[in-house]
XYZ file of C-alpha atoms in Angstrom:
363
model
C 132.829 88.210 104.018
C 132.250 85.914 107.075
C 128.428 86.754 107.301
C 128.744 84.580 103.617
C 131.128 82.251 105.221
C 128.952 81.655 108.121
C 125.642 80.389 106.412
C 128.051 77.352 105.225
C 129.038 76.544 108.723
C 128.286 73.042 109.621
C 127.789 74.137 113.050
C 128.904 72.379 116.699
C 126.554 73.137 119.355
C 128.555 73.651 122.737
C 126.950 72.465 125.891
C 127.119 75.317 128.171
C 128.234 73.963 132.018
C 125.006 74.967 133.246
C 122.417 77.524 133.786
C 122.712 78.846 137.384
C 119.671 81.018 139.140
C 121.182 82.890 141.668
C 118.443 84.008 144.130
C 118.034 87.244 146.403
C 118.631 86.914 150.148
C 115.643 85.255 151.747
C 115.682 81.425 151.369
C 113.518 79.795 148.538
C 113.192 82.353 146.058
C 114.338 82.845 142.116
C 114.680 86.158 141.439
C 118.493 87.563 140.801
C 119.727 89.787 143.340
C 119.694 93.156 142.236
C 123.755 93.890 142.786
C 125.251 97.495 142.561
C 128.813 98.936 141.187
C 129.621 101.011 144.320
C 131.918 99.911 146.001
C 131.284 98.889 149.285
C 131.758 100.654 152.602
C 133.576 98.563 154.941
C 134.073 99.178 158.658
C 137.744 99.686 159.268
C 139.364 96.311 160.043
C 142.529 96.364 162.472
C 145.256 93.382 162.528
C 144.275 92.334 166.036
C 146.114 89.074 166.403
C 143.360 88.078 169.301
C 140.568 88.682 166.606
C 138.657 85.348 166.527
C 140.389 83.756 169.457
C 142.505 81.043 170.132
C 140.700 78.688 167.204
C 142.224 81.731 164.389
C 145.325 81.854 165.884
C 147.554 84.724 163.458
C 146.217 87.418 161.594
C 146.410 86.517 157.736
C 142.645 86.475 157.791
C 142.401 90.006 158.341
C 145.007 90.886 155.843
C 142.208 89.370 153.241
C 139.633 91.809 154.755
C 141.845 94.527 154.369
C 142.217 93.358 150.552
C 138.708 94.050 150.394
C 138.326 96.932 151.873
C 136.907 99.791 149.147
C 135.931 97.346 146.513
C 132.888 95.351 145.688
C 134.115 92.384 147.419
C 132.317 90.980 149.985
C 134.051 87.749 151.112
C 137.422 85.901 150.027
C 136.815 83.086 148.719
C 139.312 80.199 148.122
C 138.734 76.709 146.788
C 140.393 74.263 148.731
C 140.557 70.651 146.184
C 138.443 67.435 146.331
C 138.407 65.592 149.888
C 137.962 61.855 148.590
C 136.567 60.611 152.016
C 133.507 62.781 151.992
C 131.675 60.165 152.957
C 132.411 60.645 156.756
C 131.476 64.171 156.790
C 131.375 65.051 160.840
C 135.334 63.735 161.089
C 136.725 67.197 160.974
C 139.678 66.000 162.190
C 140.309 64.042 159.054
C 139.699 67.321 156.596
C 142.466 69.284 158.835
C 144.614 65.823 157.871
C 143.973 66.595 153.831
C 144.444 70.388 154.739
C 147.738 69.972 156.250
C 148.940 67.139 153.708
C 148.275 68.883 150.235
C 149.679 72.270 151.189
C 146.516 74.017 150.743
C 147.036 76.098 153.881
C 150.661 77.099 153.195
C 150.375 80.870 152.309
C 147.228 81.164 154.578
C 148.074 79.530 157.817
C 144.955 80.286 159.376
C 142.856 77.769 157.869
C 144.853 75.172 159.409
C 143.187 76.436 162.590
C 139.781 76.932 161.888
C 137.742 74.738 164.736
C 134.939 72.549 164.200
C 132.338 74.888 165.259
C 133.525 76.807 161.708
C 133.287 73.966 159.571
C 129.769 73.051 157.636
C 129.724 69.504 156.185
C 127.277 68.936 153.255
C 127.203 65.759 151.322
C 130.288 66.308 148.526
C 133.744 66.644 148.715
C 134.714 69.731 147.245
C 136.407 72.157 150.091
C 135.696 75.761 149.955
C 136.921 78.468 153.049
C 135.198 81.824 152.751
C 136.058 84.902 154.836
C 133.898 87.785 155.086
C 134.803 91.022 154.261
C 133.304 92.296 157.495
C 134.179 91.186 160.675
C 130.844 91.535 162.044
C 128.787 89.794 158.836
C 125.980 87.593 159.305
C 126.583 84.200 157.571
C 124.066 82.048 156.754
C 124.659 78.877 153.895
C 121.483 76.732 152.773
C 120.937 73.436 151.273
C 120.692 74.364 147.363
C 118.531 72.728 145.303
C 118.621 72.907 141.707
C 115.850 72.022 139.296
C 117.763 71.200 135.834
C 114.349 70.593 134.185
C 113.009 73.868 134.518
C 116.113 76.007 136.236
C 114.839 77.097 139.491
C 115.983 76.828 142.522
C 115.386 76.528 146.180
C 117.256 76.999 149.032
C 115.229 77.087 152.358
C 117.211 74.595 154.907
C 119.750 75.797 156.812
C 123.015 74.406 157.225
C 124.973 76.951 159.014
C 124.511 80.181 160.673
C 126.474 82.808 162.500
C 127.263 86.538 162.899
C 130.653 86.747 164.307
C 131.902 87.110 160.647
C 134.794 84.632 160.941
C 136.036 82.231 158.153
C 134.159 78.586 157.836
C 135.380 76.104 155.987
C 132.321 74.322 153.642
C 132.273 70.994 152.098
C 129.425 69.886 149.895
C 128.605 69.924 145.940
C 128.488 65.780 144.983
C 128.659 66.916 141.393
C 131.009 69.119 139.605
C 128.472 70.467 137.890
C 125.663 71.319 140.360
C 126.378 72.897 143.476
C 124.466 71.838 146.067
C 124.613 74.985 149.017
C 124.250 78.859 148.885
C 126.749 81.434 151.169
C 124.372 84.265 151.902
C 126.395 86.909 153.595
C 124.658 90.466 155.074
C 127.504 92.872 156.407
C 126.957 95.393 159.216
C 126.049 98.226 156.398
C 123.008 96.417 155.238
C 124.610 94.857 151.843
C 124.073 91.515 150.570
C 125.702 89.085 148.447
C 123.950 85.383 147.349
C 127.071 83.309 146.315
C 127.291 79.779 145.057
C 130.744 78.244 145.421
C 131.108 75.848 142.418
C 133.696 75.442 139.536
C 133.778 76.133 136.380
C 134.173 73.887 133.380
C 136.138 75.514 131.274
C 139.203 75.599 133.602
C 138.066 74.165 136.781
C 138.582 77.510 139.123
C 136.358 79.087 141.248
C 133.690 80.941 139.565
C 133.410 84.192 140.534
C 130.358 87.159 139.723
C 131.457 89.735 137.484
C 129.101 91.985 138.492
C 129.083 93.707 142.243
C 128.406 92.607 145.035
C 131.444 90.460 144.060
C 134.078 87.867 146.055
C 138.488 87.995 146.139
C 139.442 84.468 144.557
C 142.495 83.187 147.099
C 142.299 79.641 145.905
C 146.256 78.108 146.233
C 145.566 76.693 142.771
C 149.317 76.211 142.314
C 149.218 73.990 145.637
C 146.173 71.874 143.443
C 148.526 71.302 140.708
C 146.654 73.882 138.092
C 149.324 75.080 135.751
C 149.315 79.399 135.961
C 147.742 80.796 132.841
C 150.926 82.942 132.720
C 152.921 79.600 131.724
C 150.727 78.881 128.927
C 151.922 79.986 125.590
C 149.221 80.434 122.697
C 149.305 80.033 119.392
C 147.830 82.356 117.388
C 148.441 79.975 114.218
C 145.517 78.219 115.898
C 142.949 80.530 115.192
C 143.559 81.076 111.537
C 144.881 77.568 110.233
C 140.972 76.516 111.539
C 139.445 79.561 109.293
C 135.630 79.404 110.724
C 134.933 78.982 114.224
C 131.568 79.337 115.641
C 130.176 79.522 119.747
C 126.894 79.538 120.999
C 126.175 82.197 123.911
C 123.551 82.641 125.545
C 122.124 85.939 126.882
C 120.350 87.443 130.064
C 117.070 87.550 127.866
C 117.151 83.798 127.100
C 118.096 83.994 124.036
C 120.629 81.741 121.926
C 123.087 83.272 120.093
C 125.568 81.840 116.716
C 128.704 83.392 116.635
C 130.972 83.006 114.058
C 134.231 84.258 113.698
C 136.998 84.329 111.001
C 140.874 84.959 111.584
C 144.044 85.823 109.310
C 147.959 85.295 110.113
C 147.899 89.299 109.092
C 146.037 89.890 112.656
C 142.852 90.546 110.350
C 139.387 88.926 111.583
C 135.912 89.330 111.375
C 132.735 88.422 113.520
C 129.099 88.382 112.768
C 125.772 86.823 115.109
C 122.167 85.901 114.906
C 119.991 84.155 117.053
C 120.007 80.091 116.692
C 116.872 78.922 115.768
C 115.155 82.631 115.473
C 114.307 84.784 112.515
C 117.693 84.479 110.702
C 118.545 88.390 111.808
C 122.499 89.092 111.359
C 125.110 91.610 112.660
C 128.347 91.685 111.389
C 131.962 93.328 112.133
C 135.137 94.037 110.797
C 138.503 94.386 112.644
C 141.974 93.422 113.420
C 143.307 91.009 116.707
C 146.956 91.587 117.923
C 148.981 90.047 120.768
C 148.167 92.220 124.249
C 151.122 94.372 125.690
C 149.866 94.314 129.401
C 152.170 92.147 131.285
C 148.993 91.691 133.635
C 147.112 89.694 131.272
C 147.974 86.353 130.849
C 150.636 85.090 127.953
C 147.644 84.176 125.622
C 145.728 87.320 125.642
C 144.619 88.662 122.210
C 143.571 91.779 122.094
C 140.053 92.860 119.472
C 139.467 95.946 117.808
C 136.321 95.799 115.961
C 133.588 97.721 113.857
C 130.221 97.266 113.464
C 129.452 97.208 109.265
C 125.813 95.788 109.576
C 123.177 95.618 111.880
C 119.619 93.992 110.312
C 118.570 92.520 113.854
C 114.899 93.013 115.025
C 116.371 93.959 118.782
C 119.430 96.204 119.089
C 122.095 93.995 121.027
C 125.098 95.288 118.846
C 127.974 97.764 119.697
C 129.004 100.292 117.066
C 132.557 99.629 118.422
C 134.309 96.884 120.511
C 137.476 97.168 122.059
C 138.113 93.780 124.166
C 141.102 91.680 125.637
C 140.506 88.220 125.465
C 143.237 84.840 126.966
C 142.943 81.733 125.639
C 143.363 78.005 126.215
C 143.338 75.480 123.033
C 142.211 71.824 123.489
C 144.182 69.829 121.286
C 141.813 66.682 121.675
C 138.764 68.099 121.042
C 140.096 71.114 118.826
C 137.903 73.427 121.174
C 139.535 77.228 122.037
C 138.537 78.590 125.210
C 138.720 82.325 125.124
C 137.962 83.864 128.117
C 137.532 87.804 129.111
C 140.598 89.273 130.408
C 139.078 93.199 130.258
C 136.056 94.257 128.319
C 133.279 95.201 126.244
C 131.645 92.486 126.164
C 131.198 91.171 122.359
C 127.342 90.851 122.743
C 125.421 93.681 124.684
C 122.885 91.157 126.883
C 125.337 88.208 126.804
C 125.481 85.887 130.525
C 128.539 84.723 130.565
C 132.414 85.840 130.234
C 133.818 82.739 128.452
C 133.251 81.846 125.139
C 133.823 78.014 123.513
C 134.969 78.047 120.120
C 134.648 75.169 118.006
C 135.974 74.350 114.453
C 133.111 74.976 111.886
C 133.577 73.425 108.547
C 132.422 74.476 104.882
């Protein structure tokens, strides 16, 4: 059983990207933002090819808003690749240059005309357009300062503000790894979202919230050179020629969580967790994987049926039964497998993220 197999496991401790503390609308503070499921009401939007004036000339922009209209979306968002001359950030007329050059404005013309008075430069290079949901939203983006020592956060200087609700085009974050501005958006109903454009490590897109108030990803990632998920073919073989594998998540209540799993070529597999470093408590389940049928998922998407045999943990964080859809990306180099949520229960109840990164355990 893999709750045996698992106290053998010379484990690899995976270095998370980073802990981000998203903060509720009012600058400086640390507190998530308390986000709802209902989707949100949005003022009718018409495809008024005046709307925004000469500087938005064509309406594609308000075919996003319409996109959103009904859902928990509350701004398109669309990573735009690294500008490498960042250094001169008030020559907007250079970052149309890049714009035009690498393509990036091919299936959404209008952000080839967004003016200067739309643009926000922040020391960085990474280029990010965001278009509210609502035409009359209140933008405002801060400086973002994060504390890696002790993860908070503050945000109280303002870079840009405006409430006509048009796109802006935002370049900042010096690092990959820690954003350095906050979009703070308040639409004409009252909602809120506090969003932090930055990319993730495990595939270098946009990260997006999973829970509402939430944002439309429109990056042109295929104009970047990313290869489509739906061109990558997985190997299953992967899984179970490495046996053990083993991830360490980490969960809304702070806590560090092992994870082991164990896979067969027969689509058999099993799973079991306790918290790294804490009293030694253990859950484990039993199930079977099989390739997904859903031509919406991506190529590599496994799909996990699984049963909950034992539960001996001091706090209930378990699922009697889990029924998940997972894609997945293998490193070769570093014999790492990314598997990411494709649709979900989640495999832990209080777990923070939607990724997890498996690494070869021996013994």
């Amino acid at each position: 059983m893999l709750k045996i197999k698992l106290k053998k496991f010379a484990a690899f401790i995976t270095a998370l990207a980073m802990v981000l503390v998203l903060t509720a609308c009012g600058g400086g503070g640390t507190d998530a933002p308390q986000n709802s499921d209902t989707p949100r009401a949005t003022p009718e939007v018409t495809a008024d090819p005046n709307n925004g004036g000469p500087a938005f000339e064509g309406d594609d922009w308000i075919m996003l808003q319409q996109a959103m209209i009904d859902t928990t979306d509350m701004a398109a968002v669309a990573y735009l690749g690294w500008y490498e001359e960042y250094y001169d950030l008030y020559d907007y007329s250079q970052i149309q240059e890049y714009i035009a050059d690498a393509f990036v404005a091919e299936d959404h013309p209008f952000i080839a005309n967004i003016d200067a008075e739309h643009f926000v430069p922040h020391i960085g290079g990474q280029l990010f357009c965001i278009v509210p949901a609502d035409e009359n939203a209140t933008i405002t983006i801060y400086d973002y300062i994060f504390d890696e020592e002790d993860y908070t956060a503050n945000y109280d200087d303002v870079l840009y503000q405006s409430d006509d609700g048009m796109p802006v085009i935002v370049m900042g974050n010096e690092s990959e790894y820690i954003p350095n501005f906050i979009v703070e958006i308040i639409d004409s109903n009252g909602n809120e979202l506090s969003y932090i454009p930055w990319l993730s490590g495990y595939d270098g897109k946009l990260e997006i919230p999973y829970d509402a108030p939430t944002v439309l990803d429109f990056s042109p990632y295929e104009k970047l050179g990313y290869v489509s998920e739906n061109d990558y073919t997985f190997d299953p073989a992967v899984l179970y020629y490495g046996e053990n594998w083993t991830s360490f998540v980490d969960t809304i209540n702070d806590d560090t969580v092992a994870v082991g799993f164990w896979f067969d070529e027969y689509g058999n597999m099993e799973m079991c967790y306790e918290v790294y470093g804490g009293t030694g408590y253990e859950v484990y389940y039993e199930g079977c994987w099989y390739p997904a049928e859903d031509d919406s998922y991506p190529e590599s998407t496994l799909i996990f049926e699984l049963s909950l045999v034992e539960d001996t943990s001091d706090i209930q964080i378990a699922r009697p039964e889990i029924y998940t859809a997972m894609s997945f990306e293998y490193d070769e180099m570093f014999e790492t497998v990314f598997m990411t949520y494709e649709d979900y229960d989640y495999l832990l109840d209080v777990e923070s993220h939607y990724y997890y990164s498996l690494e070869q355990a021996m013994g």
